[in-house]
XYZ file of N, CA, C and O in Angstrom:
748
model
N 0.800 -1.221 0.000
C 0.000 0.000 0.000
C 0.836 1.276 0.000
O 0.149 2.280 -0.182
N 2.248 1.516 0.170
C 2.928 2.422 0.449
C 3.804 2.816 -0.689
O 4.729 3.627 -0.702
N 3.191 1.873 -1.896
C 3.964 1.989 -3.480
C 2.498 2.034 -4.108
O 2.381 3.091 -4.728
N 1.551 1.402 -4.155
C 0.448 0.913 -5.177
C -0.691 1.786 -4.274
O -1.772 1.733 -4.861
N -0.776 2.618 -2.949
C -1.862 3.426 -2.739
C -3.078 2.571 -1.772
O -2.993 1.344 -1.715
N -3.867 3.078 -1.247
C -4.889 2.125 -0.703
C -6.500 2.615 -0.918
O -7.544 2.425 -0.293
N -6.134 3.324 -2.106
C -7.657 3.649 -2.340
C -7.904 2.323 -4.126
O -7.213 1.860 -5.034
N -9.271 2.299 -3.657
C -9.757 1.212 -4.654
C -9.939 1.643 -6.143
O -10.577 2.574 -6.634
N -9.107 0.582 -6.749
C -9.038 1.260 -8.054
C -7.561 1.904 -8.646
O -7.067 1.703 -9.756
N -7.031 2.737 -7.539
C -5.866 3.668 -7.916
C -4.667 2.729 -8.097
O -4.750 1.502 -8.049
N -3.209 3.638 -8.373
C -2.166 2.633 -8.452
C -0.988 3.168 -7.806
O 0.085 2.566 -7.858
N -1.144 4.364 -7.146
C -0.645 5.221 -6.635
C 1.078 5.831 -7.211
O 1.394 6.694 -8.031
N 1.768 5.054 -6.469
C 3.148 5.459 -7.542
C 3.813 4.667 -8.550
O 4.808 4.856 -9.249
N 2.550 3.239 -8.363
C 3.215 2.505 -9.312
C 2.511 2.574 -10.802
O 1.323 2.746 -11.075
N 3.905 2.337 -11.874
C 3.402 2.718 -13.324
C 2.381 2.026 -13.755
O 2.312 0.845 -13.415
N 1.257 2.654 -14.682
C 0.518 1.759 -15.239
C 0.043 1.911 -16.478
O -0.683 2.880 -16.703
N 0.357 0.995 -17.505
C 0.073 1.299 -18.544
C -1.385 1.277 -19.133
O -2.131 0.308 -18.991
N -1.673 2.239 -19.698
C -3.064 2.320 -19.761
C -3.715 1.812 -21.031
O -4.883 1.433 -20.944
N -2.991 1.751 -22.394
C -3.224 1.267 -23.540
C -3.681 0.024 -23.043
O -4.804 -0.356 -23.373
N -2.979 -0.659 -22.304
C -3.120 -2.155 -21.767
C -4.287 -2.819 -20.987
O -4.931 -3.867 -21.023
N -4.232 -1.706 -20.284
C -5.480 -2.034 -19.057
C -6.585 -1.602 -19.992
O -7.388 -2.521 -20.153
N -6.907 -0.445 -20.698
C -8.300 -0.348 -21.335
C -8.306 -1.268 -22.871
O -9.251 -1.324 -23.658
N -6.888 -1.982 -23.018
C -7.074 -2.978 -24.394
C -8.275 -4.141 -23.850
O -9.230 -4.067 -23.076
N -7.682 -5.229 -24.687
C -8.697 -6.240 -25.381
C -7.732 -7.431 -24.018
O -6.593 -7.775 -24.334
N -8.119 -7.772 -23.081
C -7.634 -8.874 -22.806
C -6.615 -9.797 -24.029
O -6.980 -9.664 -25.197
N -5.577 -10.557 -23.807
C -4.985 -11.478 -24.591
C -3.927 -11.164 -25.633
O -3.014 -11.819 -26.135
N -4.457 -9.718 -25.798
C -3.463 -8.955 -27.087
C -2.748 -7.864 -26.433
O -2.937 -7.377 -25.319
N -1.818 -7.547 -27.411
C -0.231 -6.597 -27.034
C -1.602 -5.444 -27.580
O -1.930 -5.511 -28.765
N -2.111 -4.739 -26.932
C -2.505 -3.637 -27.483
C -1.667 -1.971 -27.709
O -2.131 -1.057 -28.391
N -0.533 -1.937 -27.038
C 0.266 -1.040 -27.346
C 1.270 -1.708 -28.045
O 2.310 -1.070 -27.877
N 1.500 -2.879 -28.888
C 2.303 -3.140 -30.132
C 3.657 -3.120 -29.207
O 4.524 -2.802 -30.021
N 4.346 -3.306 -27.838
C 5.527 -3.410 -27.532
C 6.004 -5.085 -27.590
O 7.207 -5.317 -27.479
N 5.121 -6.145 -27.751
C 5.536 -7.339 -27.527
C 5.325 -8.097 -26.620
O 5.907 -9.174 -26.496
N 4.385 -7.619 -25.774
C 4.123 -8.336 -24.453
C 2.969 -8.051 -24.158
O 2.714 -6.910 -23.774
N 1.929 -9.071 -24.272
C 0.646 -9.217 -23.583
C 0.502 -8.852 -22.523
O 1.274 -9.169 -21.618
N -0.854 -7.845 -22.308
C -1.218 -7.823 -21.018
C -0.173 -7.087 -20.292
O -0.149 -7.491 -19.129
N 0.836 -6.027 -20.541
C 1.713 -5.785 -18.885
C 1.313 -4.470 -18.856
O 1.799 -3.502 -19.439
N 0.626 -4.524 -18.312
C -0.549 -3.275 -17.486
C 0.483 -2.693 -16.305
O 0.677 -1.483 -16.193
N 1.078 -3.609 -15.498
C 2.094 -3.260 -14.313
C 3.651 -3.244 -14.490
O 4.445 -2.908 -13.611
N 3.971 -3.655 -15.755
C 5.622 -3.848 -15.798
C 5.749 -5.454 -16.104
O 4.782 -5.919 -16.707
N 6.629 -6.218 -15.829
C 7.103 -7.594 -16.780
C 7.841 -8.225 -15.729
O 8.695 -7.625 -15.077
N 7.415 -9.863 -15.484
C 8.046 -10.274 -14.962
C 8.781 -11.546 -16.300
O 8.221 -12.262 -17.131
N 10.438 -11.299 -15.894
C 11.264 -11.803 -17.443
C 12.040 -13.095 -16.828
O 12.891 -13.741 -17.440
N 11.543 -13.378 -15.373
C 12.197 -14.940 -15.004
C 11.455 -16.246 -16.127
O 10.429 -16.173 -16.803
N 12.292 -17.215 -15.999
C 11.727 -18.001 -17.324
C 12.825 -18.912 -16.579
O 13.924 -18.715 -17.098
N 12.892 -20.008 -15.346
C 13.620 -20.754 -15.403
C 13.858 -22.213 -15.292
O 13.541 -22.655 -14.188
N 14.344 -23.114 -16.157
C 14.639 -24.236 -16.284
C 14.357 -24.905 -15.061
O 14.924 -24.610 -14.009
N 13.298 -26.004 -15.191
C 13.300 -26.754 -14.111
C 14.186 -27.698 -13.721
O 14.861 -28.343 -14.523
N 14.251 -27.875 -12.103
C 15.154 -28.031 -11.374
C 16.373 -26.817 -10.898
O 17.305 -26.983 -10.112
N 16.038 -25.685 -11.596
C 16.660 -24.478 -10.795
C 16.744 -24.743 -9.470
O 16.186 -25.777 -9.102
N 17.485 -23.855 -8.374
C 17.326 -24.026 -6.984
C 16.295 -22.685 -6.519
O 16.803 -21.566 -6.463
N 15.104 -22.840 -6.256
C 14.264 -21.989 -5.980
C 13.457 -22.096 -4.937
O 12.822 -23.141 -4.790
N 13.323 -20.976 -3.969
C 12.727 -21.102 -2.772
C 11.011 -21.302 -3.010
O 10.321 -20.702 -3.835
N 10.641 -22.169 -2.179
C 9.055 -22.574 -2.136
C 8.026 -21.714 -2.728
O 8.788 -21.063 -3.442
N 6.957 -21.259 -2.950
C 6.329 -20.914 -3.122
C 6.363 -19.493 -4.690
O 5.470 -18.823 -5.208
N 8.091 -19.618 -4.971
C 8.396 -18.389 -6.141
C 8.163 -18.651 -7.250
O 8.498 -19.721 -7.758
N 7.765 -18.062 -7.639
C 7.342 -17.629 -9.599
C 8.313 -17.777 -10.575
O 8.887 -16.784 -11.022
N 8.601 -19.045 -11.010
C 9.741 -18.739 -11.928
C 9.443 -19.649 -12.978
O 10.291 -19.626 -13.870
N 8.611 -20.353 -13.133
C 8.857 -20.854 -14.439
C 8.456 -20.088 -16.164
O 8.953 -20.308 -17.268
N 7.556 -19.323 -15.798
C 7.259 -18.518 -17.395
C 7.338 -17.225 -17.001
O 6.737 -16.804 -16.012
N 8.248 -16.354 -17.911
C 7.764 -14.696 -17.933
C 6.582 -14.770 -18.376
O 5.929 -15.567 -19.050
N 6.413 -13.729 -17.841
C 4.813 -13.086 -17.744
C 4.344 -12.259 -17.125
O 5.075 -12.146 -16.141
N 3.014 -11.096 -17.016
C 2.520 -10.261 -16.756
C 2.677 -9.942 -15.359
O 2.329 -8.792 -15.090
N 3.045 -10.540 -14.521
C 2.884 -10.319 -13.029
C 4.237 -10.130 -12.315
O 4.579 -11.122 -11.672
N 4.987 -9.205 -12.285
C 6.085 -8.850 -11.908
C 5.868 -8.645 -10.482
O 6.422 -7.614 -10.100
N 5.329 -9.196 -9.684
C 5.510 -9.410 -7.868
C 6.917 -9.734 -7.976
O 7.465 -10.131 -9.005
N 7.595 -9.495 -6.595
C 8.971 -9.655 -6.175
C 8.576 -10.450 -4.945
O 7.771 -9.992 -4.135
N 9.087 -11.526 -4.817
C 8.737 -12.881 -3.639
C 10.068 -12.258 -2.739
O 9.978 -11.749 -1.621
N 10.958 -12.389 -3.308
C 12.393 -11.966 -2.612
C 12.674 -10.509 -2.022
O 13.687 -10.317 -1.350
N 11.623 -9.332 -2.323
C 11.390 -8.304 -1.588
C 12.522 -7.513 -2.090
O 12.247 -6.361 -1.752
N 13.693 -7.502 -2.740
C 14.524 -6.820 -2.433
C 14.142 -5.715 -3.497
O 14.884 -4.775 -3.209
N 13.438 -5.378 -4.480
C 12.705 -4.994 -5.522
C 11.893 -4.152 -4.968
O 11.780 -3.006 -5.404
N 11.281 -4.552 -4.036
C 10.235 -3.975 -3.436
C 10.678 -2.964 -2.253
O 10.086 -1.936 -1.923
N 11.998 -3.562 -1.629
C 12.272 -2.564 -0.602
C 13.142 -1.424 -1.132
O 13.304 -0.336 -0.579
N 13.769 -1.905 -2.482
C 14.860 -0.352 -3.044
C 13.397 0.340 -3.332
O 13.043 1.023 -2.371
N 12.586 0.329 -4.277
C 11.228 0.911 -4.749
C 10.902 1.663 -3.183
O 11.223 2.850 -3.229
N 10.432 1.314 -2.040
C 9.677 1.365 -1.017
C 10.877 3.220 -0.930
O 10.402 4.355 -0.883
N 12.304 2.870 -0.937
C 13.327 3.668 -0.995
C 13.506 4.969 -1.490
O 14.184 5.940 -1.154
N 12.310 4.587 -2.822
C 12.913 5.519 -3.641
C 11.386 6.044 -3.992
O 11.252 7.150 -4.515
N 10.464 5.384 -3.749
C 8.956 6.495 -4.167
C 7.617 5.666 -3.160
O 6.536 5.272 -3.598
N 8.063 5.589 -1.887
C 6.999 5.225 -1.049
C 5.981 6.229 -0.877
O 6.467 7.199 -0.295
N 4.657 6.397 -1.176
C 3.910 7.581 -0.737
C 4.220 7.962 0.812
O 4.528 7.276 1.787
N 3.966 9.614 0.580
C 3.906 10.105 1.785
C 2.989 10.695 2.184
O 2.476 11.349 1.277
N 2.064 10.898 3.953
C 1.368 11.162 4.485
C 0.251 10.241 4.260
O -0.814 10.638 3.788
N 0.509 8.779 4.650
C -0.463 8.374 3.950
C -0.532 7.211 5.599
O -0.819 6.058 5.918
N -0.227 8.034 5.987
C -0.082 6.869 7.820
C 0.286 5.674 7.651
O -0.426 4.791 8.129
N 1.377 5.353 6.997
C 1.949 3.682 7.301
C 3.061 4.105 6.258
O 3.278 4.934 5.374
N 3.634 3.021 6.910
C 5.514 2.477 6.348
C 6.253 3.940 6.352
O 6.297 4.658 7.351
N 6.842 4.281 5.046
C 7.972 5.658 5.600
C 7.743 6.712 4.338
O 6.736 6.618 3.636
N 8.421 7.386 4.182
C 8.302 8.330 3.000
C 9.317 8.245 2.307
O 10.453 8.496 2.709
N 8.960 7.815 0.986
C 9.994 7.978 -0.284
C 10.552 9.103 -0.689
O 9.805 10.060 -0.892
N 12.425 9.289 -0.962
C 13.127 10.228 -1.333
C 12.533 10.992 -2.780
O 13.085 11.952 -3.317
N 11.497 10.441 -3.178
C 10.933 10.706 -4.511
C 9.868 10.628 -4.455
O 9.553 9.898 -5.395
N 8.988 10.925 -3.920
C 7.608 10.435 -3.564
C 6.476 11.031 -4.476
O 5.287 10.774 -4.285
N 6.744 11.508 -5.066
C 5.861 11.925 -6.507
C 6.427 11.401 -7.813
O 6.536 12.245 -8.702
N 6.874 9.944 -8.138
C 7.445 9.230 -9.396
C 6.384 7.852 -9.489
O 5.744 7.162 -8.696
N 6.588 7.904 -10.744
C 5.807 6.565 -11.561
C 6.972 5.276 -10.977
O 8.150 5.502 -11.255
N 6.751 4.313 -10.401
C 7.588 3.250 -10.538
C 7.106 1.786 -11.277
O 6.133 1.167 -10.847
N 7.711 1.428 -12.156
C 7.662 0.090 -13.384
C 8.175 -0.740 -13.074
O 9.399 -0.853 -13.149
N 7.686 -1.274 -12.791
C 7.966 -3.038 -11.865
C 8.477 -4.505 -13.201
O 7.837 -5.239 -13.954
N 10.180 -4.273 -12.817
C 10.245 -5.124 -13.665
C 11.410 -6.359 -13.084
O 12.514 -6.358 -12.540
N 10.390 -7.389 -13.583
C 10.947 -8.450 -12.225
C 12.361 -9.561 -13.224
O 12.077 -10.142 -14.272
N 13.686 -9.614 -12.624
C 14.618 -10.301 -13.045
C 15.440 -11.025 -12.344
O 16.463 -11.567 -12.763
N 14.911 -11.054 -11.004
C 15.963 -12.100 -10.324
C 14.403 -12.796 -9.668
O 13.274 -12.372 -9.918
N 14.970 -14.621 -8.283
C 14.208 -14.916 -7.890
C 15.039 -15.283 -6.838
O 16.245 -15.312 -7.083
N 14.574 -15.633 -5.468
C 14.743 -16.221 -4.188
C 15.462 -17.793 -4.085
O 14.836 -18.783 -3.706
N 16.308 -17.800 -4.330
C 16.913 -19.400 -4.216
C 16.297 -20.148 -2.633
O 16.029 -19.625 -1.551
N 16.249 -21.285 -3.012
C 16.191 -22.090 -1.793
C 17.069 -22.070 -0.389
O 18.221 -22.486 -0.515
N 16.712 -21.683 0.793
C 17.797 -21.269 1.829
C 18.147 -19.525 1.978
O 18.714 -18.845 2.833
N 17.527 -19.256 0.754
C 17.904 -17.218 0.948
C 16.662 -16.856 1.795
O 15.635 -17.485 2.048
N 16.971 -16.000 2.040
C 15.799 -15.298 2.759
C 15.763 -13.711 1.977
O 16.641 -13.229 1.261
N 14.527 -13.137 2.353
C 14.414 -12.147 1.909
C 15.092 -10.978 2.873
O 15.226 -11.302 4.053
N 15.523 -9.682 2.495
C 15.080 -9.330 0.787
C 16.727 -9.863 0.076
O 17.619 -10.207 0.851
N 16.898 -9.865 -1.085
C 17.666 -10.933 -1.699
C 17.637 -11.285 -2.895
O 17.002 -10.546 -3.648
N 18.115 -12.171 -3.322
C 17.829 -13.402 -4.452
C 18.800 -13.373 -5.483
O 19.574 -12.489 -5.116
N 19.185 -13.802 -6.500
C 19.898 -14.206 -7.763
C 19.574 -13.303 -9.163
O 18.456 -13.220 -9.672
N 20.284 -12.922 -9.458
C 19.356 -12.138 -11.136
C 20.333 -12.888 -12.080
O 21.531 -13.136 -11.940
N 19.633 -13.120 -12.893
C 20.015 -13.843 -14.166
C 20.717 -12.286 -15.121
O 20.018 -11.372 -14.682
N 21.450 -11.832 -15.874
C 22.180 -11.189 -16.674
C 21.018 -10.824 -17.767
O 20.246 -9.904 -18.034
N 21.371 -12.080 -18.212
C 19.910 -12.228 -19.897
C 19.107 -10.837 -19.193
O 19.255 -9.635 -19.416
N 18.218 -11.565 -18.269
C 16.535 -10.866 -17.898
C 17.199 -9.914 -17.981
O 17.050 -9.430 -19.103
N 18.251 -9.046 -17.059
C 18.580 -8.027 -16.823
C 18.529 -7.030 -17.830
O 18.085 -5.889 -17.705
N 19.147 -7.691 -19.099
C 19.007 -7.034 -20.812
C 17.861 -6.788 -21.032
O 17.489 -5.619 -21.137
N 16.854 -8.031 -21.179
C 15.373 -8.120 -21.381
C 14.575 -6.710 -20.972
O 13.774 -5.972 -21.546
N 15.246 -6.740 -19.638
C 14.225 -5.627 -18.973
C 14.805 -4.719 -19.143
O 14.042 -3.797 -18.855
N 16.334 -4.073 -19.645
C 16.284 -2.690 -19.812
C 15.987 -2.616 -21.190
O 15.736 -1.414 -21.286
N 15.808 -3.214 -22.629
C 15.574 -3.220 -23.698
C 13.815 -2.636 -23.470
O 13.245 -1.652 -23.941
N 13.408 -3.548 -22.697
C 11.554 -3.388 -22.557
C 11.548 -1.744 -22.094
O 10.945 -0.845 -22.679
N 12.509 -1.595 -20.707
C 12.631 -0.022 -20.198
C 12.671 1.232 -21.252
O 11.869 2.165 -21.270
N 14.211 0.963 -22.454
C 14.052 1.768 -22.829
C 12.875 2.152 -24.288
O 12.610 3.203 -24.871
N 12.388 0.685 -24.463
C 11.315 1.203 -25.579
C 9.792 1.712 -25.004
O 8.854 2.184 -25.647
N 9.944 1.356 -23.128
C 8.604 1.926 -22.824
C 9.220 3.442 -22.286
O 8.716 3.954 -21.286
N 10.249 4.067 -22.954
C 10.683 5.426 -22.542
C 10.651 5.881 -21.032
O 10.086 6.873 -20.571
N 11.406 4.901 -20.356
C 11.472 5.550 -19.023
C 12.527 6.092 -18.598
O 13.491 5.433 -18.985
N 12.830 6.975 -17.987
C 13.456 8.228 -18.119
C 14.427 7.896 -17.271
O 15.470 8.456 -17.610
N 14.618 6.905 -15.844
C 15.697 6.862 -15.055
C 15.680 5.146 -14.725
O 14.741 4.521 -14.230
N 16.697 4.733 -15.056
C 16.438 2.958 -14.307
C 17.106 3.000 -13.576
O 18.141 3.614 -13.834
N 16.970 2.456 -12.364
C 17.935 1.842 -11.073
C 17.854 0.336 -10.916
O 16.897 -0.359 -10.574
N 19.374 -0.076 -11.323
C 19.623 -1.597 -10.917
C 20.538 -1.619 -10.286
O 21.699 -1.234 -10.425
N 19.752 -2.304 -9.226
C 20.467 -2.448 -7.452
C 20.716 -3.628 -7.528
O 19.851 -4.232 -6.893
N 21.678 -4.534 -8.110
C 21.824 -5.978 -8.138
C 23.580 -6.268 -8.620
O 24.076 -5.341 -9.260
N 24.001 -6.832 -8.490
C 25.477 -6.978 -8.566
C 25.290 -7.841 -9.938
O 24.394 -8.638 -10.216
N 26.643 -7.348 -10.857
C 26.477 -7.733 -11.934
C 27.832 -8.472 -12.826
O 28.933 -8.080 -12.440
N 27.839 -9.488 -13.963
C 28.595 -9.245 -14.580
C 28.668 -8.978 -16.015
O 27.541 -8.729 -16.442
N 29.901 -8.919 -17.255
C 29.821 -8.365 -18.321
C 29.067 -9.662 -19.288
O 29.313 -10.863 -19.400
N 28.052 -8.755 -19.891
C 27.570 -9.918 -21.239
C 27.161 -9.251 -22.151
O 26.640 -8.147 -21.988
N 27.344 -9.865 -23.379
C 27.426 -8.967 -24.312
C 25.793 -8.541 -24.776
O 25.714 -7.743 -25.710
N 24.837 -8.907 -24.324
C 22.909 -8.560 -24.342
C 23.110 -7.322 -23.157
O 22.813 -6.127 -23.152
N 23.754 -8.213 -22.180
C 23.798 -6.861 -21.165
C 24.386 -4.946 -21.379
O 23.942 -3.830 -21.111
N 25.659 -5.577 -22.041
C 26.291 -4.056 -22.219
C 25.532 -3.357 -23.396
O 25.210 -2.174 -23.292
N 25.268 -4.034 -24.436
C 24.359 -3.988 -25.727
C 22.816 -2.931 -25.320
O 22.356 -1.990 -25.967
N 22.349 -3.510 -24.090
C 20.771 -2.980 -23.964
C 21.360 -1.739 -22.927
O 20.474 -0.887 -22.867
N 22.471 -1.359 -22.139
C 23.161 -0.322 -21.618
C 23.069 0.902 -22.655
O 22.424 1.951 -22.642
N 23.841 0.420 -23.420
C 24.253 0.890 -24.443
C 23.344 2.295 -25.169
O 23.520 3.503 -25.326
N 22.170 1.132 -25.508
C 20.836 1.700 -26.464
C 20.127 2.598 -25.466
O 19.812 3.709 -25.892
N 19.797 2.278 -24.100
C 19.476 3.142 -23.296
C 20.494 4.357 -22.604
O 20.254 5.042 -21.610
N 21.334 4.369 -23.212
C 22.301 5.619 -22.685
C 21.636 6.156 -23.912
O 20.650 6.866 -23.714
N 22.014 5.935 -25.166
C 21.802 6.638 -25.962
C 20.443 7.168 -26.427
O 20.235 8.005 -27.305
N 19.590 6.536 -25.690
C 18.204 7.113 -25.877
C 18.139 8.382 -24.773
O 17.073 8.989 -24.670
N 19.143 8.725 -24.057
C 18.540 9.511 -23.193
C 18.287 8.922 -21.842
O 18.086 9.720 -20.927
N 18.266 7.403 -21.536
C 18.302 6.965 -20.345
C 19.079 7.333 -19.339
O 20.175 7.553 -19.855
N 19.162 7.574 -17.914
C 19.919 8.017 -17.053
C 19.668 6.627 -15.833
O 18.768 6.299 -15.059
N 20.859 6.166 -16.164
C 20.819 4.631 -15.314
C 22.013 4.860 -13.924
O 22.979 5.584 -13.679
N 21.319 3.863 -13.323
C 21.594 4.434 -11.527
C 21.620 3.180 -11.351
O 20.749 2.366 -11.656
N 23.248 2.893 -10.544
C 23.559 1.193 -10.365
C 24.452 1.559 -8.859
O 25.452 2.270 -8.759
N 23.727 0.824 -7.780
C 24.107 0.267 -6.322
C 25.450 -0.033 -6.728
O 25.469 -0.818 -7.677
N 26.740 0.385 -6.267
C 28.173 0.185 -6.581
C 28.596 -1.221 -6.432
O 29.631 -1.635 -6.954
N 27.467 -2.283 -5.418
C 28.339 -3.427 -4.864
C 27.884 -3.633 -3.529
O 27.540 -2.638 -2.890
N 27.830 -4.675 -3.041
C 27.685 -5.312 -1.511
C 29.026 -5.803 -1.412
O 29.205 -6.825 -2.074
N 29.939 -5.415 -0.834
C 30.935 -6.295 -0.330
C 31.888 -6.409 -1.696
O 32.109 -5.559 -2.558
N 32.300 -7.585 -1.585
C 33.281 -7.907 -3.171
C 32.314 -8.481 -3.791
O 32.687 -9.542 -4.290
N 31.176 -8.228 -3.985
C 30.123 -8.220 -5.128
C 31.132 -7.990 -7.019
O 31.963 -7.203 -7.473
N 30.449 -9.088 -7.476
C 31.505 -8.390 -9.013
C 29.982 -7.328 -9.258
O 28.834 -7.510 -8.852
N 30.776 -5.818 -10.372
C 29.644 -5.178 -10.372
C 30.245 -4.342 -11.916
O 30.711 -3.204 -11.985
N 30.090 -5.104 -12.785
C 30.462 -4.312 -14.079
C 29.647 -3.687 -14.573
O 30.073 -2.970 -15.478
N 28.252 -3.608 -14.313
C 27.423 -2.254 -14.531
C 28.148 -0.689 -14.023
O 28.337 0.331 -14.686
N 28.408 -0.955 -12.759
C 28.419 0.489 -12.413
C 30.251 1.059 -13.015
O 30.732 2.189 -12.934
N 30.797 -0.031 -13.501
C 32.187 0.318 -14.119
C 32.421 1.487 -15.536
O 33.459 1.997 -15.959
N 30.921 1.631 -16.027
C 30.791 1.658 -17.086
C 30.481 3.742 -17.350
O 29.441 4.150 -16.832
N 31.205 4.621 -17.959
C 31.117 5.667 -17.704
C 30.122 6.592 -17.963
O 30.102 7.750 -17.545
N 29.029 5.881 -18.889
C 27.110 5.872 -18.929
C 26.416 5.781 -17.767
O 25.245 6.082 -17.998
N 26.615 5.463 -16.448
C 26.311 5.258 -15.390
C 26.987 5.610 -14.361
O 28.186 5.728 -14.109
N 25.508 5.841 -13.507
C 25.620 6.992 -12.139
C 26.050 5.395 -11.186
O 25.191 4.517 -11.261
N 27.351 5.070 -10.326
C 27.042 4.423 -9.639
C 27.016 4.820 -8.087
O 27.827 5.718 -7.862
N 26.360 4.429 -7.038
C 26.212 4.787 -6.310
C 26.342 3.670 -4.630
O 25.842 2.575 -4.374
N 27.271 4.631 -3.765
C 27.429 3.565 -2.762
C 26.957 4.177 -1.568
O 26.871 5.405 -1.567
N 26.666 3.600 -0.651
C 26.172 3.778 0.616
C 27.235 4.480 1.970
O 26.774 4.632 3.101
């Protein structure tokens, strides 16, 4: 309620695409390639027998970008939690659209907030970012070099994207924020 609002109906700071929600059930009605993502994209897609904690979402991308592993949810909570709204805290940004786009999942034994991001998704979702023109991405996830990855960097610098990358946890490898297109940022 302190990202998505608690009045019925609303979505409060989180993005919502509207071509989508007033389309046709089943069809890409804004022509980007993806059915149905009214809320943002969840781009996990993983091979069974992965190591994945109970109850997480991972076998098909698809429309429902929930974060099981929270850690998604608590940088967001960080960065555009409503304010005055009597519960949880106030976001450093608290008047921004946030686009929920889901690329890592909760391994078995992690606890939240947390989890694993796959590289690929990571591409996936800034390629999806920069053709749904969003103006600032923040990836808070430790990273390394691939060539989809630096590639979809790339296209979103040059569109005008202004990308914001967590420097590292520890000796985290983190070749996103190495990169001189990007704001990185440490605690």
């Amino acid at each position: 309620p302190d990202l998505g609002g608690s009045v019925a109906g609303g979505h409060g700071n989180m993005y919502w695409n509207w071509a989508e929600a007033g389309g046709a059930p089943g069809i890409d009605d804004d022509g980007n390639g993806f059915i149905d993502d009214v809320g943002g994209w969840d781009f996990v897609a993983l091979a069974s027998g992965t190591n994945v904690a109970s109850g997480e979402d991972w076998r098909n991308a698809d429309k429902d970008p929930n974060d099981f592993g929270a850690h998604g949810t608590t940088v967001a909570g960080v960065i555009g939690a409503i304010v005055d709204n009597g519960i949880g805290l106030a976001g450093v940004v608290p008047r921004t659209r946030l686009m929920a786009l889901r690329i890592g999942w909760l391994p078995t034994g992690a606890g939240p907030p947390g989890g694993n991001v796959d590289m690929s998704y990571a591409a996936q979702a800034i390629r999806y970012a920069t053709t749904m023109r969003v103006p600032v991405l923040n990836l808070s996830f430790s990273s390394v070099y691939l060539s989809s990855l630096d590639a979809a960097l790339t296209a979103a610098a040059r569109a005008g994207t202004i990308v914001v990358n967590a420097s590292g946890n520890g000796s985290d490898p983190n070749y996103i924020g190495t990169r001189e297109d990007v704001i990185a940022v440490a605690g």
